[in-house]
XYZ file of C-alpha atoms in Angstrom:
425
model
C 13.349 -33.044 0.339
C 15.363 -30.724 1.472
C 16.411 -33.155 4.529
C 14.047 -30.588 6.540
C 11.662 -32.404 8.975
C 8.011 -31.269 8.508
C 6.153 -29.704 11.018
C 3.705 -31.993 13.116
C 1.268 -29.393 12.667
C 1.181 -28.328 8.785
C 0.358 -32.633 8.434
C -2.445 -31.871 11.081
C -4.050 -28.790 9.396
C -3.462 -26.841 12.189
C -2.217 -23.040 13.118
C 1.317 -23.035 13.218
C 4.773 -20.775 12.791
C 7.325 -21.903 10.538
C 10.593 -20.144 10.368
C 12.817 -20.268 7.668
C 16.449 -21.194 8.261
C 17.520 -19.684 4.713
C 16.206 -16.657 5.483
C 19.461 -14.022 5.175
C 19.476 -10.162 5.915
C 21.397 -9.580 2.632
C 20.815 -11.714 -0.296
C 23.191 -11.776 -3.432
C 20.958 -12.648 -6.097
C 19.601 -12.342 -9.575
C 16.620 -10.346 -7.777
C 18.972 -8.317 -5.331
C 21.161 -7.336 -8.699
C 18.756 -6.453 -11.654
C 16.993 -3.686 -12.484
C 13.438 -4.788 -12.799
C 12.473 -2.727 -9.368
C 13.490 0.113 -11.167
C 12.295 -0.229 -14.437
C 8.573 -1.603 -12.563
C 8.719 1.714 -10.901
C 9.798 3.902 -13.604
C 6.905 2.439 -16.149
C 4.015 3.181 -13.683
C 5.525 6.867 -13.372
C 5.686 7.097 -17.349
C 2.279 5.511 -17.387
C 0.505 8.229 -15.083
C -0.491 10.416 -17.777
C -2.671 7.998 -19.356
C -3.849 5.805 -16.485
C -5.903 8.838 -15.314
C -7.809 9.316 -18.015
C -8.770 5.353 -18.039
C -10.985 5.506 -15.224
C -11.895 8.152 -12.312
C -9.966 6.004 -9.394
C -6.801 6.865 -11.564
C -8.021 10.218 -12.078
C -8.368 11.005 -7.910
C -4.853 9.340 -7.583
C -3.113 11.121 -10.522
C -2.609 8.202 -12.236
C -0.520 7.081 -9.023
C -1.605 3.043 -8.011
C -0.966 2.667 -3.969
C -3.308 2.541 -1.037
C -3.285 4.177 2.523
C -1.428 2.924 5.564
C -4.195 3.012 7.949
C -3.312 3.240 11.912
C -4.392 0.012 14.064
C -3.728 1.126 17.390
C -7.448 -0.040 18.420
C -6.138 -3.355 17.113
C -3.239 -3.615 18.817
C -4.211 -4.908 22.536
C -5.364 -8.071 20.907
C -2.708 -8.616 18.913
C 0.013 -6.256 19.991
C 1.483 -5.701 23.428
C 1.754 -2.071 23.372
C 5.156 -1.974 24.207
C 5.903 -4.471 21.450
C 5.862 -1.724 18.681
C 2.963 0.010 16.443
C 0.605 -2.041 14.752
C -0.297 -0.657 10.898
C -2.699 -2.048 8.024
C -1.515 -1.146 4.748
C -4.712 -1.266 2.606
C -4.520 -2.460 -0.517
C -7.943 -3.521 -0.436
C -8.164 0.545 -1.232
C -6.297 0.756 -4.327
C -7.586 2.284 -7.326
C -9.690 0.372 -9.644
C -9.384 -3.620 -9.023
C -9.294 -3.394 -4.994
C -6.670 -5.841 -4.236
C -2.425 -6.237 -3.739
C -2.720 -8.411 -7.325
C -3.749 -4.610 -8.709
C -0.055 -3.958 -8.836
C 1.606 -6.781 -10.739
C -1.114 -7.293 -12.615
C -1.425 -3.764 -14.095
C 2.164 -3.874 -14.323
C 2.168 -7.046 -16.948
C -0.683 -5.257 -18.903
C 1.458 -2.074 -19.705
C 4.193 -3.885 -20.105
C 2.934 -5.918 -22.642
C 0.492 -2.866 -23.835
C 4.249 -0.872 -24.824
C 5.907 -3.829 -26.291
C 3.055 -3.622 -28.758
C 2.621 -0.368 -29.050
C 6.341 0.453 -29.403
C 5.844 2.800 -27.122
C 4.393 4.279 -24.137
C 0.974 6.434 -24.592
C 1.276 9.690 -22.820
C -2.548 10.300 -23.067
C -5.417 12.077 -25.458
C -5.009 10.783 -29.098
C -1.792 9.111 -28.584
C -3.897 6.993 -25.958
C -6.941 6.330 -27.979
C -4.936 5.046 -30.966
C -2.990 2.759 -28.881
C -6.473 1.169 -27.462
C -7.584 0.968 -31.028
C -3.757 -1.053 -31.682
C -4.618 -3.271 -28.374
C -8.300 -3.892 -29.770
C -6.882 -7.277 -31.865
C -4.990 -8.346 -29.114
C -5.956 -10.807 -26.502
C -5.121 -12.030 -22.626
C -5.838 -14.813 -20.649
C -4.960 -15.450 -17.155
C -6.465 -18.094 -14.612
C -7.353 -17.008 -11.391
C -9.413 -17.622 -7.796
C -10.185 -14.109 -7.915
C -8.059 -10.901 -7.755
C -5.426 -11.501 -10.167
C -8.893 -11.548 -12.677
C -9.681 -8.524 -11.478
C -7.173 -6.476 -12.308
C -5.951 -8.309 -15.793
C -9.915 -7.971 -16.585
C -10.053 -4.830 -15.824
C -7.131 -3.036 -16.969
C -6.756 -5.018 -20.021
C -10.320 -3.928 -21.021
C -9.436 -0.252 -20.306
C -7.047 -0.282 -22.321
C -9.070 -2.420 -25.167
C -7.620 -5.739 -24.959
C -10.325 -8.678 -25.746
C -9.623 -10.624 -22.076
C -10.916 -13.782 -20.872
C -10.164 -15.247 -17.529
C -10.129 -18.656 -16.521
C -11.844 -18.846 -12.924
C -11.018 -21.874 -10.662
C -14.166 -23.290 -8.423
C -13.170 -21.398 -5.400
C -13.986 -17.772 -7.275
C -16.704 -16.162 -5.950
C -19.389 -14.576 -7.565
C -19.151 -11.036 -7.032
C -15.770 -10.885 -8.619
C -16.873 -12.660 -11.619
C -19.692 -10.146 -11.994
C -17.151 -7.018 -11.892
C -15.364 -8.699 -14.623
C -18.593 -9.275 -17.066
C -19.065 -5.138 -15.998
C -15.652 -4.425 -16.933
C -15.961 -5.842 -20.181
C -13.752 -9.215 -19.757
C -15.555 -12.998 -20.661
C -15.292 -15.312 -17.896
C -14.924 -19.303 -17.987
C -15.759 -21.244 -15.067
C -13.988 -24.576 -14.122
C -14.800 -27.285 -12.162
C -11.016 -27.732 -10.659
C -8.576 -25.953 -8.686
C -6.607 -23.300 -8.905
C -4.037 -24.895 -11.049
C -6.649 -26.261 -13.534
C -7.887 -22.897 -14.387
C -4.363 -21.402 -14.831
C -3.655 -24.554 -17.349
C -6.412 -24.179 -19.043
C -6.059 -20.345 -19.911
C -2.389 -21.313 -20.710
C -3.775 -23.815 -23.817
C -6.295 -21.074 -24.459
C -3.567 -18.266 -25.567
C -1.237 -21.132 -26.729
C -0.594 -21.201 -30.743
C -2.371 -17.399 -31.171
C 0.662 -14.605 -31.402
C -2.314 -11.905 -30.995
C -3.073 -13.841 -27.492
C -0.242 -12.979 -24.317
C -0.869 -15.260 -21.401
C -0.242 -14.332 -17.702
C 1.208 -16.896 -16.226
C 1.372 -16.691 -12.220
C 3.085 -19.397 -12.019
C 6.122 -17.737 -13.446
C 5.499 -14.077 -14.357
C 8.645 -12.187 -13.418
C 6.505 -8.988 -14.761
C 4.086 -9.988 -11.745
C 6.610 -9.565 -9.112
C 8.336 -7.134 -10.014
C 4.825 -4.719 -10.202
C 4.003 -5.924 -6.722
C 7.540 -5.176 -5.613
C 7.035 -1.297 -6.183
C 4.925 -0.890 -3.367
C 8.021 -0.943 -1.196
C 8.996 2.897 -2.825
C 5.900 4.332 -1.696
C 5.220 2.604 1.883
C 8.938 3.571 2.280
C 7.571 7.673 1.853
C 4.261 6.531 3.902
C 6.338 5.604 7.117
C 8.821 9.077 6.352
C 5.844 10.974 6.450
C 4.921 9.381 8.966
C 7.657 10.247 11.682
C 7.946 6.116 11.072
C 12.072 5.667 11.355
C 13.354 2.270 9.543
C 16.128 0.398 11.013
C 18.600 -1.089 12.749
C 17.194 -0.041 16.134
C 14.060 -0.083 14.340
C 12.611 -3.017 12.820
C 10.166 -3.072 10.681
C 7.852 -6.529 10.557
C 5.475 -7.006 7.611
C 2.579 -9.931 7.460
C 1.488 -10.699 4.005
C -1.652 -13.009 2.721
C -0.175 -15.521 0.423
C -1.491 -17.628 -2.039
C 0.192 -19.056 -5.539
C 3.405 -16.701 -3.387
C 3.951 -13.927 -6.506
C 2.545 -10.867 -4.281
C 3.998 -11.852 -1.405
C 7.100 -12.691 -2.829
C 7.192 -9.271 -4.965
C 6.734 -7.227 -2.093
C 9.454 -9.107 -0.208
C 11.227 -7.970 -2.650
C 10.462 -4.349 -2.692
C 10.788 -4.133 0.771
C 14.489 -5.761 0.820
C 15.752 -3.048 -1.451
C 14.925 -0.293 0.410
C 14.751 -1.124 4.001
C 17.690 -4.086 3.496
C 17.815 -6.145 6.467
C 16.184 -3.932 8.965
C 12.643 -5.603 7.678
C 11.285 -9.280 8.684
C 8.746 -10.034 6.368
C 6.169 -13.310 7.670
C 3.571 -15.002 5.047
C 0.504 -16.245 6.178
C -1.436 -19.174 4.169
C -5.097 -21.581 5.612
C -4.013 -24.339 6.979
C -5.065 -26.700 4.272
C -3.196 -24.626 1.668
C 0.284 -24.129 2.997
C 1.551 -24.521 -0.679
C 4.872 -21.928 -0.055
C 5.588 -23.059 2.882
C 5.569 -26.418 1.458
C 8.222 -24.420 -1.124
C 10.222 -23.278 0.798
C 10.349 -25.811 3.246
C 10.962 -28.720 0.182
C 13.411 -25.748 -1.355
C 10.815 -26.014 -4.782
C 6.779 -26.291 -4.765
C 5.245 -29.536 -3.709
C 1.463 -30.535 -3.998
C -0.365 -30.094 -0.638
C -2.190 -32.811 -1.290
C 1.385 -34.667 -1.519
C 0.549 -34.556 2.632
C -2.924 -35.197 2.921
C -3.995 -31.507 2.785
C -7.377 -30.923 1.375
C -6.774 -27.140 -0.173
C -10.365 -26.555 0.976
C -11.000 -23.371 2.318
C -13.565 -19.758 2.202
C -10.128 -17.850 1.771
C -10.816 -17.601 -1.733
C -7.607 -15.516 -2.452
C -5.376 -18.139 -0.890
C -6.885 -21.321 -2.047
C -3.835 -22.659 -3.821
C -2.800 -26.032 -3.909
C 0.843 -25.536 -5.904
C 2.984 -22.951 -5.631
C 4.860 -20.480 -8.256
C 8.201 -21.693 -8.723
C 9.787 -17.943 -9.375
C 8.533 -16.771 -6.675
C 9.548 -19.509 -4.063
C 12.881 -18.779 -5.745
C 12.226 -14.637 -5.273
C 10.794 -15.713 -1.572
C 13.445 -18.429 -0.265
C 16.053 -15.687 1.353
C 13.799 -13.123 1.856
C 10.969 -14.505 3.633
C 11.585 -15.052 7.310
C 8.919 -17.259 8.179
C 5.408 -18.641 7.057
C 2.454 -18.928 9.785
C -0.496 -20.639 9.252
C -4.526 -19.688 10.187
C -7.929 -21.071 10.028
C -10.818 -20.333 8.400
C -12.369 -19.089 12.336
C -9.158 -16.998 12.462
C -9.620 -14.977 8.963
C -13.524 -14.245 9.776
C -12.782 -13.427 13.465
C -9.995 -10.918 11.914
C -12.303 -9.948 9.356
C -14.935 -8.652 12.012
C -12.115 -7.052 14.497
C -10.879 -4.900 11.712
C -14.446 -3.636 11.341
C -14.935 -3.088 14.736
C -11.371 -1.685 15.612
C -10.796 0.559 12.316
C -13.768 0.987 10.313
C -12.097 -1.344 7.119
C -13.995 -3.754 4.790
C -11.359 -6.202 3.989
C -12.452 -10.091 2.995
C -11.137 -12.484 4.584
C -8.029 -13.975 2.809
C -6.920 -10.086 2.985
C -7.828 -10.592 6.892
C -5.692 -13.928 7.299
C -2.695 -11.699 8.369
C -3.900 -9.899 11.355
C -2.631 -12.842 13.621
C 0.639 -11.922 12.458
C 2.015 -9.948 15.426
C 0.629 -12.488 17.901
C 2.456 -15.400 16.826
C 5.441 -13.030 16.523
C 5.709 -12.086 19.663
C 3.279 -14.229 21.445
C 4.519 -18.572 20.581
C 7.691 -19.857 21.533
C 8.694 -20.192 17.627
C 7.872 -16.295 17.388
C 10.331 -15.986 20.889
C 12.618 -17.825 18.997
C 12.604 -15.525 16.183
C 13.307 -12.564 18.076
C 16.240 -13.862 19.992
C 17.927 -15.555 17.214
C 17.921 -11.952 15.269
C 18.978 -10.207 18.717
C 15.114 -8.111 18.265
C 14.501 -8.384 21.616
C 15.756 -5.472 22.698
C 14.561 -3.408 20.044
C 11.071 -4.719 19.659
C 9.733 -1.590 21.869
C 10.206 0.750 19.192
C 9.437 -1.649 16.372
C 7.025 -1.179 13.179
C 4.589 -4.232 12.594
C 2.111 -3.833 8.964
C -0.616 -6.289 8.516
C -0.947 -6.122 4.439
C -4.894 -6.240 3.491
C -5.064 -7.453 0.120
C -8.589 -6.826 -0.836
C -12.206 -6.838 -0.725
C -13.382 -3.828 -0.134
C -15.805 -4.132 -3.405
C -17.763 -7.028 -2.174
C -21.735 -6.218 -2.429
C -23.426 -5.693 1.349
C -25.035 -9.140 1.065
C -21.232 -10.597 1.033
C -19.997 -8.902 3.621
C -22.198 -9.112 6.139
C -21.642 -13.333 5.345
C -18.113 -12.967 6.481
C -19.542 -11.003 9.942
C -21.992 -13.890 10.526
C -19.475 -16.170 9.810
C -17.266 -14.584 12.282
C -19.777 -14.937 15.342
C -23.214 -13.118 14.494
C -24.391 -10.531 13.376
C -22.325 -7.087 14.097
C -23.130 -3.666 13.119
C -21.901 -2.336 10.135
C -20.643 1.432 9.307
């Protein structure tokens, strides 16, 4: 135990905001001083030509792995007071091919592993065809609740790998079907996320031709996620949105095992320094990263009497990644928890206000600005960091992490869960 008191609302499985006492505006550590961020950015640039040949989505983006920054002013009255800045949605639910935040990390690890096997980066054409023939003799294994499996399964299959995705009991059938159509093998496990990861690790053990993508301990995944920051910085610049000491940036990111939000926070800190404030969001029954940050190392949610039972399948993780907790430690400003009902309502609100289709796990971050500006804990954070006088000129980004590929029936079921059938666009 770190000695820090566990908030009563955490053990009770109710919503709340926890402020990270170890967050620092400047973190001089291996992550801050390493070269992984630049290497990941360069890797994606070098693969653009080949990616543009692999899939029509990539052809439309010239091989760039990026998503739109969506104005969300219609959502501000309920989630951010008009004088408290400007609200945006980062649309990773529209990332090419995999349609989730996991695309950057998953794609990056597959590309990095392919380079290691090939000894070079294919540039398209015949070099890409030779690469796919060579990679067909190698296997990828991964454990997932859904979105990471999609990113590894689809990209791995596109490059010719044999891919097996081990899915936890929370995984949705429509995601499994997408994987099968892409050419990946899906193995169901009657257990939680940890069980799926364990089975994937065992399946790859001892096979020189197999690579296990370890969501609990992968630097490649984290650096892949981090590349979102460079492109976001350019999007804000094009939108005429300043970020600086007088114009703070607040980012709210859904959190499962912790890799994606930790990686994004790494990149944002590299690009914006102490002017960015990152908050993670988890289900009330699965606050694995909050517990990891609070204790200083991963702890199972079961130890706190929590169930890990949630309809937010992408966030249903009982134990956080140790490497993600370490990377997020000085960079996560805080963590807030939400109920499933909160997330379903957010799905409907986002759709009605701005016409975007996101899944409940992706919509979970929408309460973030309200938690920051309208709760005692949030106001404490603003006061502690002398932000009250600068909140009028702030930017708030809710990270939408997936769901645009969901079938119509699934999306309508989410709307029903929000409180009744709503008109779809």
